[in-house]
CSV table of C-alpha atoms in Angstrom, one decimal:
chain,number,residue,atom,x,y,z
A,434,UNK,CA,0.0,0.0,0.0
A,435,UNK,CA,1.5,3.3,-1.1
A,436,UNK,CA,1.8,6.3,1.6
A,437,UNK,CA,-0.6,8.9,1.3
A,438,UNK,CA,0.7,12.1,-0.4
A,439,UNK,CA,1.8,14.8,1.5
A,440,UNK,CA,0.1,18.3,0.6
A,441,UNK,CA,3.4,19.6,-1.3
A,442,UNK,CA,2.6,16.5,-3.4
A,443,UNK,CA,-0.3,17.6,-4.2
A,444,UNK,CA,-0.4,21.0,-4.9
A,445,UNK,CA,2.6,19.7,-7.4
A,446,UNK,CA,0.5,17.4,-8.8
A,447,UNK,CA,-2.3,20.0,-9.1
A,448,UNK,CA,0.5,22.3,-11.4
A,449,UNK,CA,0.9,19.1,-13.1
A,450,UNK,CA,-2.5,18.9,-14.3
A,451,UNK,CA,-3.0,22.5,-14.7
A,452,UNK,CA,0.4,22.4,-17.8
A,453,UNK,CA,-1.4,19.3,-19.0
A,454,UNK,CA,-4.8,21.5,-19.4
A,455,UNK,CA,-2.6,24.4,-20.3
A,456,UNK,CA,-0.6,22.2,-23.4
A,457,UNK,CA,-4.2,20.6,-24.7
A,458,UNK,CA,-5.7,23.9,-25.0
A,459,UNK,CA,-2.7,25.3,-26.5
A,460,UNK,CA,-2.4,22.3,-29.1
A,461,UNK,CA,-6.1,22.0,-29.7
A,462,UNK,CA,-8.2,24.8,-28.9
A,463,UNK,CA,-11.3,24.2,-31.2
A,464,UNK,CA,-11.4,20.2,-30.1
A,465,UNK,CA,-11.6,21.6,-26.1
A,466,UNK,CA,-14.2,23.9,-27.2
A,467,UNK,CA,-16.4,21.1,-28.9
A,468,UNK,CA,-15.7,18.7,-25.9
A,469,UNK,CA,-16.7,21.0,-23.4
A,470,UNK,CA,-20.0,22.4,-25.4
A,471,UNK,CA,-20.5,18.2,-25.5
A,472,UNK,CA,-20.3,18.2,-22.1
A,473,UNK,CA,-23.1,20.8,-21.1
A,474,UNK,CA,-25.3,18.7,-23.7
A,475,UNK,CA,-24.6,15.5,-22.3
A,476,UNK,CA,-24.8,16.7,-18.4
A,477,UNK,CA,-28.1,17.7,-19.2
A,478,UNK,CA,-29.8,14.9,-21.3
A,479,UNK,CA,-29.8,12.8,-18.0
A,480,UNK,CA,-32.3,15.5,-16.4
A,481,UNK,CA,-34.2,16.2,-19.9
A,482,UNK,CA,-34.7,12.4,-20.3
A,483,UNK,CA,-36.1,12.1,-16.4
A,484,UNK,CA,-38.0,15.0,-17.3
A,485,UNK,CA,-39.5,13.0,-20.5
A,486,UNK,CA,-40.3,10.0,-18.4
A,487,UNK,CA,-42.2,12.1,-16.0
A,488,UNK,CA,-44.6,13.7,-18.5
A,489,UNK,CA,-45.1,10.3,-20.1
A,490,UNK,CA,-46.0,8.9,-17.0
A,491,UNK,CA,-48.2,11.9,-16.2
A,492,UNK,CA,-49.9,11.4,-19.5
A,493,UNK,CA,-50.8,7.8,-19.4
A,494,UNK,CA,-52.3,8.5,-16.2
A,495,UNK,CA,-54.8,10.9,-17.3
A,496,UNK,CA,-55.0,8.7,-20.7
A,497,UNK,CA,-56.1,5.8,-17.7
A,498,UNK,CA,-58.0,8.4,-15.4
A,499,UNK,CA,-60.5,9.9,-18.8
A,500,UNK,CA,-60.3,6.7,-21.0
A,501,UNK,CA,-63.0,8.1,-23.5
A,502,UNK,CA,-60.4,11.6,-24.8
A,503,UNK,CA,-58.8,10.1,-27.9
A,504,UNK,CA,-56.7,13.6,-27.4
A,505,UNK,CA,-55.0,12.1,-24.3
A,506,UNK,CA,-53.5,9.1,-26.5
A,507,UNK,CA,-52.2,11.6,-28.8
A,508,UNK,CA,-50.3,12.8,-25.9
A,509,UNK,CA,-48.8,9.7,-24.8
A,510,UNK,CA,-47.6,9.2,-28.3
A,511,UNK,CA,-46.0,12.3,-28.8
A,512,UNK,CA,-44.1,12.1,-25.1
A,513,UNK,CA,-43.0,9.2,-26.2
A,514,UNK,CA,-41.7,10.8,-29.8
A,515,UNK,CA,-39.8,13.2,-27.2
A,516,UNK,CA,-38.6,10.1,-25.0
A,517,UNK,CA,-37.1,8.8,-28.5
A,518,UNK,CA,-35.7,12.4,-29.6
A,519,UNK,CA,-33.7,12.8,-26.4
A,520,UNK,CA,-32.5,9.2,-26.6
A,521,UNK,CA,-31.1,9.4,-30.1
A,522,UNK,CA,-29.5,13.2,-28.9
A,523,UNK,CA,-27.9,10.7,-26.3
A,524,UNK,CA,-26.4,8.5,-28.6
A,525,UNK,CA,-24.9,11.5,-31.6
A,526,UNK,CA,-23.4,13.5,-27.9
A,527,UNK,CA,-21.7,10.4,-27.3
A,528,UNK,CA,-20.7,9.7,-30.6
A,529,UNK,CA,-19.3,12.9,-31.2
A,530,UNK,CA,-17.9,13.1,-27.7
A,531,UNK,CA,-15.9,10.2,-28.9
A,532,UNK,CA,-14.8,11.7,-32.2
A,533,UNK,CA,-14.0,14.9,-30.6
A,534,UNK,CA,-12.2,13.2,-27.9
A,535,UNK,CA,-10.0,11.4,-30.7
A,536,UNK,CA,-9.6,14.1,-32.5
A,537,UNK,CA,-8.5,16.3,-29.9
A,538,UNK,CA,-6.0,12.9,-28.5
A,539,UNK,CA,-4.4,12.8,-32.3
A,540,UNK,CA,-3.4,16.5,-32.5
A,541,UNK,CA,-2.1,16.7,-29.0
A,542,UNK,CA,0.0,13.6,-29.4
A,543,UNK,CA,1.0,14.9,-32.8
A,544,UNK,CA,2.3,18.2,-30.7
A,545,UNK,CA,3.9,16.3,-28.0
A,546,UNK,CA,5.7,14.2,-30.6
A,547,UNK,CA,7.1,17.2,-32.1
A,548,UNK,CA,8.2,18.2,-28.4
A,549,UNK,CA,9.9,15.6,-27.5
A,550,UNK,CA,11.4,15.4,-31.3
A,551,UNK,CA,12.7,18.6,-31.0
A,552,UNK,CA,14.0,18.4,-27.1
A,553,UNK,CA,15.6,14.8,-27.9
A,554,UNK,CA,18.2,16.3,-30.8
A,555,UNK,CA,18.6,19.8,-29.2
A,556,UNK,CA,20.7,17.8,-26.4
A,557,UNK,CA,24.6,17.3,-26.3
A,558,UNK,CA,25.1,13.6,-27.8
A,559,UNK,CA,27.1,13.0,-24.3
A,560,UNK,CA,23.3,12.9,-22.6
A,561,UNK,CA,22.6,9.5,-24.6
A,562,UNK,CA,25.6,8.2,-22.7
A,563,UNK,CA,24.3,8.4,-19.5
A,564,UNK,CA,21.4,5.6,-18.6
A,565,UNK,CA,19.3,7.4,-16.4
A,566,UNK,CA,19.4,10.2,-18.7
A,567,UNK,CA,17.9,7.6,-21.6
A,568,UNK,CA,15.5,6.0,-19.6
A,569,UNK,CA,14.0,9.3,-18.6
A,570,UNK,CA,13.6,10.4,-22.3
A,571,UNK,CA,12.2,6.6,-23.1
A,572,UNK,CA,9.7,6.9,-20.7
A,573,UNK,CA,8.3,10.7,-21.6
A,574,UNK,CA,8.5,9.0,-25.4
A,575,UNK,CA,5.7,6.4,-24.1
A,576,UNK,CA,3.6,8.4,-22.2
A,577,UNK,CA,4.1,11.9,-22.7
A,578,UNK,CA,2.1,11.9,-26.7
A,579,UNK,CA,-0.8,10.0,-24.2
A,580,UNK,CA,-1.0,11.5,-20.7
A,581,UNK,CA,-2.7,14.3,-21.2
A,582,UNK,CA,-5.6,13.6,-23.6
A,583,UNK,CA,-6.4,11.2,-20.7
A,584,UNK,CA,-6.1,13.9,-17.9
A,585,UNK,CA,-8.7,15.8,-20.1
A,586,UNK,CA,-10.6,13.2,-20.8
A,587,UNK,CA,-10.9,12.2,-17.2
A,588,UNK,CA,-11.7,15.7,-16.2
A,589,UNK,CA,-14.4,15.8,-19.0
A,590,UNK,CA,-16.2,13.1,-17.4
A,591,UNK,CA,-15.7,14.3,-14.0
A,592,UNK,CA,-17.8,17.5,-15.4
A,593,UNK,CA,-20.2,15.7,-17.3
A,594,UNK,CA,-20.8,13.6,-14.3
A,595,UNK,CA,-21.0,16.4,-12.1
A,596,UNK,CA,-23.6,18.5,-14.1
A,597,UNK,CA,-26.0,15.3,-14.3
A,598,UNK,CA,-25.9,14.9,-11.0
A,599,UNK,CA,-26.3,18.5,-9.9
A,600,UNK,CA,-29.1,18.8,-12.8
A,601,UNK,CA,-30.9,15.8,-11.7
A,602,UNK,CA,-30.1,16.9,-7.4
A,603,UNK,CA,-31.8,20.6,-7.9
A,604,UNK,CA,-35.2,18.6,-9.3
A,605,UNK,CA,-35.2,16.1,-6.6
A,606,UNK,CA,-34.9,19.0,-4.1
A,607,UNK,CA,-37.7,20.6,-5.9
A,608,UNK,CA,-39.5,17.5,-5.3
A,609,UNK,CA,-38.4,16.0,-2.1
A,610,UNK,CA,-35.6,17.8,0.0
A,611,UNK,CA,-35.1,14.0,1.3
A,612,UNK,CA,-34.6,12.3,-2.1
A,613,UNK,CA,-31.4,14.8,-2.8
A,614,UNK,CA,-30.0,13.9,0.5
A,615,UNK,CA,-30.6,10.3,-0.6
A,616,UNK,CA,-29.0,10.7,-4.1
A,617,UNK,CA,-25.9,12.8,-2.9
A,618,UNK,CA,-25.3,9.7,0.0
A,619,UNK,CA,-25.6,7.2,-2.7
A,620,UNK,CA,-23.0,8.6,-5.0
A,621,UNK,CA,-20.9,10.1,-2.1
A,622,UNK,CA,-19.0,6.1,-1.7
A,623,UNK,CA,-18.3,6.8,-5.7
A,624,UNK,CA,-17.2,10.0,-6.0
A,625,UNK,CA,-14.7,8.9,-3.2
């Protein structure tokens, strides 16, 4: 079991993450923008298809309640139509999410390939020489063109994730105080 970091570890690894954010941005600016537009879509299609459920619930109820309204029927169907709308939006976010994601990956590992091209020849040839020296630059070659798409990528989710859940916590609130409380002690052992 690894020690716990201390808090000078982490406010390194915080500047870490914050020249990882700095070097995606910088290497692909538009691909950020369309990820994080994706992300506001997707945190909110969770809420808008609870929302869709509702009202199709709502209206098969009063389709059940007045069973003689032919209009009420029309109502259910076009909820439903909604309900089918919101989940093919689901599926084009994601899809896009992904091809953004890639996108954004392929141009930052292009940049960080250039980098580390440029870094690795600027050097005196007497660096090669030295093992510890080589086995640093092998390792940035492996992970550095990777790293941080996936620190983005993580931290897109995180978002995402987060404005579902606050989405979906401020109706629950407006519903029941108690079923927030319940949601946010459900997720609380995952978010840890």
């Amino acid at each position: 079991m690894s020690p716990e970091p201390t808090p000078r570890q982490r406010i390194q690894a915080a500047f870490r993450l914050g020249r990882a954010l700095r070097l995606v941005w910088q290497t692909a600016p538009r691909w950020t923008l369309v990820n994080v537009a994706l992300v506001v879509v997707q945190g909110g299609l969770p809420l808008a298809a609870l929302y869709v459920m509702k009202r199709i619930l709502d209206a098969v109820s009063a389709t059940v309640a007045a069973p003689g309204r032919p209009e009420l029927v029309d109502g259910v169907f076009l909820w439903i139509l909604i309900a089918g709308g919101v989940a093919l939006l689901t599926a084009l976010t994601r899809l896009l999410g992904e091809y953004a994601n890639e996108a954004q990956s392929l141009q930052v590992t292009d940049a960080v390939a250039e980098i580390l091209h440029a870094q690795s020849i600027a050097v005196d040839l007497a660096y090669y020489e030295d093992p510890s020296y080589y086995d640093t630059l092998h390792r940035a070659q492996g992970e550095a063109p990777y790293r941080p798409s996936r620190i983005v990528n993580s931290l897109i989710q995180i978002a995402q994730n987060g404005l579902a859940l606050a989405g979906i916590a401020g109706w629950l609130i407006s519903l029941n105080w108690l079923l927030a409380v319940a949601l946010f002690i459900g997720v609380l052992p995952g978010a840890v």
